[in-house]
Amino acid sequence: YDIATLKRANEQQAIKNVKNIIAISSGKGGVGKSSTAVNLALALQQEGAKVGLLDADIYGPSIPTMLGTVDQHPLTPDNQHMTPIMAYGLATNSIGYLVEQGNAMVWRGPMASKALLQMLNDTLWPELDYLVIDMPPGTGDIQLTLAQSIPVTASVIVTTPQDIALIDAQKGIAMFNKVNIPTLGIIENMSYHICENCGHHETIFGENGAQELAQQYHTSLLGQIPLHRSLRQDLDQGQPTVIKQPDSEFANLYRQVADRI
Ligand code: ADP
Ligand code: MG
């Protein structure tokens, strides 16, 4: 197996049934990329689109937990293709469905890239307007190879307003620029904290960082999502807020971002 062959095979080759691929990316881990990918995919669906979600975080898949589908496994009707796991109307796949929970993936980069490209190409996706991809964190070789190998329509960058996250987000935008994938914009997660008792908003990680980054890179700030306990709790219970609290201000914020996309 050689990555250059895979790259050539996949470059510009459309994925069957998939109209647009949106890569959700962040330079840094732990900024809320998966949380955003899940809620955003569901918000796009609530706005009337047909949506799939591919968990590309081979080393730390969290989509099955966040969608409450950890115990499910894709079927392989012809020993080659996989049927996606359906969750709240989303067609999904994740390495988390294929390995025992708690087992660490100790693959080297090329193996991980190959597994991801297989999930992308060999899943029997239904007709989709958008396939949202929760990209692995970082801007290293694997991410670059993937960005080149997957026919991505556009990227969305998730960051917190913290300086160290913003620096990494910058690298993310630069990486997509390098492979000529347009960046639709930036989502600032954990933008501010809402006090549960008094409703007061306070900033924790800094202010205006994502706005300034967006200006600097001539892209837009797609939305600002607060840090709130219920967002975390809903995901831990496998019922993302957009589903569990569809009328909440949080769900509205995610749908606003979906509209902008
Ligand atoms: P990443 O995919 O970038 O590594 P995650 O989406 O897994 O980050 O988020 C890291 C942790 O922070 C998760 O446990 C998630 O539940 C929590 N989290 C993310 N965004 C928020 C938010 N806006 N409010 C509260 N908790 C959040
Ligand atoms: Mg993640």
Short mmCIF file of C-alpha atoms and ligand atoms in Angstrom, two decimals:
data_model
loop_
_atom_site.label_atom_id
_atom_site.label_comp_id
_atom_site.label_asym_id
_atom_site.label_seq_id
_atom_site.Cartn_x
_atom_site.Cartn_y
_atom_site.Cartn_z
CA TYR A 1 0.00 0.00 0.00
CA ASP A 2 1.32 3.40 -0.88
CA ILE A 3 -0.26 6.70 0.00
CA ALA A 4 0.58 8.29 -3.33
CA THR A 5 -1.50 5.65 -5.16
CA LEU A 6 -4.42 6.16 -2.82
CA LYS A 7 -4.12 9.88 -3.28
CA ARG A 8 -4.24 9.66 -7.04
CA ALA A 9 -7.13 7.20 -6.90
CA ASN A 10 -9.19 9.48 -4.73
CA GLU A 11 -8.24 12.91 -5.89
CA GLN A 12 -11.20 14.78 -7.31
CA GLN A 13 -13.10 11.51 -7.49
CA ALA A 14 -16.58 12.24 -6.20
CA ILE A 15 -18.11 10.05 -3.51
CA LYS A 16 -21.21 8.27 -4.79
CA ASN A 17 -24.48 9.95 -3.69
CA VAL A 18 -22.65 12.77 -1.87
CA LYS A 19 -23.15 16.30 -3.21
CA ASN A 20 -21.02 18.34 -0.79
CA ILE A 21 -18.36 17.41 1.73
CA ILE A 22 -17.87 19.83 4.60
CA ALA A 23 -14.72 19.21 6.67
CA ILE A 24 -15.01 20.39 10.26
CA SER A 25 -11.49 21.05 11.38
CA SER A 26 -9.44 22.62 14.15
CA GLY A 27 -5.74 22.85 14.66
CA LYS A 28 -6.13 22.00 18.32
CA GLY A 29 -7.87 19.09 20.06
CA GLY A 30 -10.48 19.57 22.76
CA VAL A 31 -11.90 22.81 21.38
CA GLY A 32 -15.27 21.22 20.60
CA LYS A 33 -14.86 20.04 17.05
CA SER A 34 -16.88 16.85 17.47
CA SER A 35 -19.55 18.62 19.55
CA THR A 36 -19.89 21.21 16.81
CA ALA A 37 -19.85 18.65 13.98
CA VAL A 38 -22.67 16.63 15.57
CA ASN A 39 -24.93 19.57 16.41
CA LEU A 40 -24.24 21.27 13.09
CA ALA A 41 -25.00 18.13 11.07
CA LEU A 42 -28.33 17.80 12.91
CA ALA A 43 -29.05 21.51 12.44
CA LEU A 44 -28.43 21.23 8.68
CA GLN A 45 -30.89 18.35 8.67
CA GLN A 46 -33.50 20.37 10.59
CA GLU A 47 -33.13 23.05 7.92
CA GLY A 48 -34.25 20.47 5.36
CA ALA A 49 -31.01 18.95 4.01
CA LYS A 50 -30.12 15.27 3.76
CA VAL A 51 -27.03 14.86 5.89
CA GLY A 52 -24.36 12.29 6.76
CA LEU A 53 -21.62 12.45 9.38
CA LEU A 54 -18.25 10.72 9.08
CA ASP A 55 -16.04 10.51 12.15
CA ALA A 56 -12.50 10.92 10.81
CA ASP A 57 -10.93 11.02 14.25
CA ILE A 58 -9.38 7.57 14.00
CA TYR A 59 -7.47 7.86 17.29
CA GLY A 60 -10.25 9.42 19.34
CA PRO A 61 -13.66 8.70 17.82
CA SER A 62 -16.37 10.43 19.83
CA ILE A 63 -19.28 10.55 17.39
CA PRO A 64 -20.80 7.18 18.52
CA THR A 65 -20.90 8.37 22.15
CA MET A 66 -22.35 11.74 21.21
CA LEU A 67 -25.08 10.09 19.10
CA GLY A 68 -25.80 7.26 21.55
CA THR A 69 -24.82 4.59 19.03
CA VAL A 70 -21.74 3.04 20.69
CA ASP A 71 -23.06 -0.52 20.60
CA GLN A 72 -23.88 -0.52 16.92
CA HIS A 73 -21.88 -2.08 14.10
CA PRO A 74 -22.25 -1.51 10.36
CA LEU A 75 -23.34 -4.50 8.27
CA THR A 76 -21.26 -5.55 5.29
CA PRO A 77 -23.82 -6.96 2.83
CA ASP A 78 -21.19 -7.88 0.20
CA ASN A 79 -18.14 -8.18 2.46
CA GLN A 80 -16.82 -5.00 0.97
CA HIS A 81 -19.23 -2.17 1.63
CA MET A 82 -20.67 -0.97 4.95
CA THR A 83 -24.19 0.17 5.71
CA PRO A 84 -24.09 3.45 7.64
CA ILE A 85 -25.39 3.58 11.20
CA MET A 86 -28.48 5.78 11.30
CA ALA A 87 -28.83 8.18 14.22
CA TYR A 88 -31.59 10.80 14.44
CA GLY A 89 -31.86 10.65 10.64
CA LEU A 90 -28.11 11.11 10.06
CA ALA A 91 -26.19 8.46 8.11
CA THR A 92 -22.97 7.96 10.08
CA ASN A 93 -19.80 5.92 10.18
CA SER A 94 -16.92 5.87 12.64
CA ILE A 95 -13.95 3.69 13.48
CA GLY A 96 -15.65 3.55 16.89
CA TYR A 97 -18.29 1.21 15.37
CA LEU A 98 -15.60 -1.14 14.09
CA VAL A 99 -13.40 -1.66 17.15
CA GLU A 100 -14.20 -2.56 20.76
CA GLN A 101 -14.71 0.51 22.89
CA GLY A 102 -11.64 1.21 25.03
CA ASN A 103 -9.21 -0.37 22.56
CA ALA A 104 -6.58 2.13 21.47
CA MET A 105 -5.80 2.48 17.80
CA VAL A 106 -2.03 2.19 17.53
CA TRP A 107 -1.79 2.50 13.76
CA ARG A 108 0.83 4.59 12.07
CA GLY A 109 -0.28 7.48 9.91
CA PRO A 110 -0.68 5.67 6.55
CA MET A 111 -2.83 2.93 8.15
CA ALA A 112 -5.04 5.53 9.78
CA SER A 113 -5.41 7.45 6.52
CA LYS A 114 -6.26 4.25 4.69
CA ALA A 115 -8.92 3.30 7.25
CA LEU A 116 -10.50 6.70 6.89
CA LEU A 117 -10.50 6.65 3.09
CA GLN A 118 -12.08 3.20 3.25
CA MET A 119 -14.85 4.43 5.52
CA LEU A 120 -15.42 7.33 3.16
CA ASN A 121 -15.43 5.30 -0.04
CA ASP A 122 -16.91 1.98 1.09
CA THR A 123 -19.87 3.22 3.14
CA LEU A 124 -23.17 2.90 1.29
CA TRP A 125 -24.15 6.54 1.80
CA PRO A 126 -27.75 7.35 0.93
CA GLU A 127 -28.32 10.45 -1.25
CA LEU A 128 -26.77 13.28 0.77
CA ASP A 129 -26.74 17.04 0.30
CA TYR A 130 -23.95 17.25 2.87
CA LEU A 131 -21.48 14.80 4.29
CA VAL A 132 -20.01 16.46 7.38
CA ILE A 133 -16.56 15.14 8.28
CA ASP A 134 -15.25 15.48 11.83
CA MET A 135 -11.56 15.77 10.89
CA PRO A 136 -8.74 14.57 13.13
CA PRO A 137 -7.08 17.36 15.16
CA GLY A 138 -3.82 18.85 14.01
CA THR A 139 -2.32 20.00 10.74
CA GLY A 140 0.30 17.32 10.26
CA ASP A 141 1.01 14.99 7.41
CA ILE A 142 -2.11 12.85 7.89
CA GLN A 143 -4.42 15.85 7.83
CA LEU A 144 -2.73 17.29 4.79
CA THR A 145 -2.89 13.97 2.95
CA LEU A 146 -6.55 13.62 3.82
CA ALA A 147 -7.34 17.14 2.75
CA GLN A 148 -5.71 16.28 -0.58
CA SER A 149 -7.30 12.83 -0.93
CA ILE A 150 -10.89 13.63 0.03
CA PRO A 151 -12.92 15.67 -2.45
CA VAL A 152 -13.76 18.30 0.17
CA THR A 153 -16.12 21.09 -0.97
CA ALA A 154 -15.23 23.46 1.85
CA SER A 155 -13.89 23.56 5.37
CA VAL A 156 -15.23 25.05 8.59
CA ILE A 157 -12.76 25.84 11.36
CA VAL A 158 -13.67 25.44 15.03
CA THR A 159 -11.71 27.32 17.66
CA THR A 160 -12.05 28.73 21.15
CA PRO A 161 -11.18 32.40 21.68
CA GLN A 162 -7.97 31.38 23.45
CA ASP A 163 -4.68 32.50 21.88
CA ILE A 164 -3.15 29.01 21.69
CA ALA A 165 -6.29 27.67 19.98
CA LEU A 166 -6.36 30.60 17.56
CA ILE A 167 -2.75 30.04 16.53
CA ASP A 168 -3.59 26.42 15.71
CA ALA A 169 -6.78 27.46 13.90
CA GLN A 170 -4.62 29.73 11.76
CA LYS A 171 -2.52 26.71 10.77
CA GLY A 172 -5.74 24.89 9.88
CA ILE A 173 -6.84 27.66 7.51
CA ALA A 174 -3.35 27.79 5.99
CA MET A 175 -3.43 24.04 5.41
CA PHE A 176 -6.73 24.17 3.51
CA ASN A 177 -5.49 27.17 1.53
CA LYS A 178 -2.49 25.13 0.51
CA VAL A 179 -4.69 22.44 -1.05
CA ASN A 180 -7.13 24.96 -2.54
CA ILE A 181 -10.07 24.07 -0.32
CA PRO A 182 -12.09 27.18 0.55
CA THR A 183 -12.74 27.93 4.21
CA LEU A 184 -16.41 28.84 4.69
CA GLY A 185 -15.71 30.42 8.02
CA ILE A 186 -14.90 30.05 11.68
CA ILE A 187 -17.09 28.87 14.56
CA GLU A 188 -16.05 30.18 17.94
CA ASN A 189 -16.90 27.53 20.53
CA MET A 190 -16.84 28.14 24.29
CA SER A 191 -17.14 31.75 23.23
CA TYR A 192 -18.59 32.84 26.58
CA HIS A 193 -19.98 31.15 29.66
CA ILE A 194 -23.61 31.55 30.70
CA CYS A 195 -24.10 31.48 34.47
CA GLU A 196 -26.82 28.93 35.20
CA ASN A 197 -28.16 30.82 38.22
CA CYS A 198 -28.09 34.42 37.07
CA GLY A 199 -27.89 34.12 33.25
CA HIS A 200 -24.88 36.46 33.27
CA HIS A 201 -22.44 36.07 30.36
CA GLU A 202 -18.75 35.98 31.18
CA THR A 203 -15.76 35.39 28.92
CA ILE A 204 -13.26 32.75 29.98
CA PHE A 205 -10.93 32.11 27.07
CA GLY A 206 -10.68 35.67 25.70
CA GLU A 207 -12.68 38.02 23.49
CA ASN A 208 -13.01 38.78 19.76
CA GLY A 209 -10.25 36.32 18.85
CA ALA A 210 -12.19 34.43 16.19
CA GLN A 211 -13.62 37.65 14.76
CA GLU A 212 -10.11 39.04 14.29
CA LEU A 213 -8.87 35.77 12.82
CA ALA A 214 -11.77 35.74 10.36
CA GLN A 215 -10.95 39.29 9.25
CA GLN A 216 -7.28 38.51 8.91
CA TYR A 217 -8.01 35.54 6.62
CA HIS A 218 -10.88 37.22 4.74
CA THR A 219 -13.35 34.64 5.91
CA SER A 220 -16.43 34.97 8.11
CA LEU A 221 -17.30 34.31 11.71
CA LEU A 222 -20.14 31.80 11.29
CA GLY A 223 -21.26 31.80 14.89
CA GLN A 224 -20.39 31.94 18.57
CA ILE A 225 -21.45 29.01 20.76
CA PRO A 226 -21.38 29.45 24.53
CA LEU A 227 -19.83 27.12 27.08
CA HIS A 228 -22.76 25.59 28.92
CA ARG A 229 -23.24 22.54 31.11
CA SER A 230 -26.31 21.31 29.26
CA LEU A 231 -24.46 21.24 25.92
CA ARG A 232 -21.95 18.88 27.51
CA GLN A 233 -24.56 16.81 29.37
CA ASP A 234 -26.73 16.29 26.30
CA LEU A 235 -23.74 14.98 24.32
CA ASP A 236 -22.66 12.69 27.16
CA GLN A 237 -26.18 11.22 27.12
CA GLY A 238 -26.00 10.63 23.38
CA GLN A 239 -28.74 13.18 22.67
CA PRO A 240 -27.19 16.32 21.15
CA THR A 241 -28.82 19.59 22.26
CA VAL A 242 -30.22 20.31 18.78
CA ILE A 243 -32.31 17.12 19.23
CA LYS A 244 -32.91 17.17 22.96
CA GLN A 245 -33.72 20.89 23.25
CA PRO A 246 -34.74 21.88 19.71
CA ASP A 247 -36.35 25.13 20.90
CA SER A 248 -33.39 26.26 23.03
CA GLU A 249 -31.22 29.29 22.25
CA PHE A 250 -28.35 26.80 21.65
CA ALA A 251 -30.26 24.92 18.95
CA ASN A 252 -31.13 28.28 17.35
CA LEU A 253 -27.45 29.23 17.30
CA TYR A 254 -26.50 25.99 15.54
CA ARG A 255 -29.32 26.43 13.00
CA GLN A 256 -28.10 29.99 12.32
CA VAL A 257 -24.66 28.59 11.52
CA ALA A 258 -26.29 25.91 9.35
CA ASP A 259 -28.14 28.65 7.41
CA ARG A 260 -24.87 30.47 6.79
CA ILE A 261 -23.30 27.29 5.45
P1 ADP B 1 -12.73 17.99 20.05
O1 ADP B 1 -13.52 17.15 19.12
O2 ADP B 1 -12.29 19.29 19.43
O3 ADP B 1 -11.56 17.27 20.66
P2 ADP B 1 -15.04 17.80 21.79
O4 ADP B 1 -16.16 18.19 20.90
O5 ADP B 1 -14.89 16.35 22.08
O6 ADP B 1 -13.67 18.43 21.27
O7 ADP B 1 -15.22 18.63 23.14
C1 ADP B 1 -14.39 18.40 24.27
C2 ADP B 1 -15.27 18.34 25.52
O8 ADP B 1 -15.85 19.61 25.78
C3 ADP B 1 -16.43 17.35 25.36
O9 ADP B 1 -16.53 16.60 26.52
C4 ADP B 1 -17.66 18.23 25.16
O10 ADP B 1 -18.81 17.65 25.75
C5 ADP B 1 -17.27 19.53 25.84
N1 ADP B 1 -17.78 20.70 25.12
C6 ADP B 1 -17.52 21.07 23.85
N2 ADP B 1 -18.13 22.22 23.53
C7 ADP B 1 -18.82 22.60 24.64
C8 ADP B 1 -19.67 23.72 24.96
N3 ADP B 1 -19.90 24.68 24.06
N4 ADP B 1 -20.21 23.75 26.21
C9 ADP B 1 -19.95 22.77 27.11
N5 ADP B 1 -19.17 21.71 26.89
C10 ADP B 1 -18.60 21.62 25.66
MG MG B 2 -13.22 15.15 18.57
#
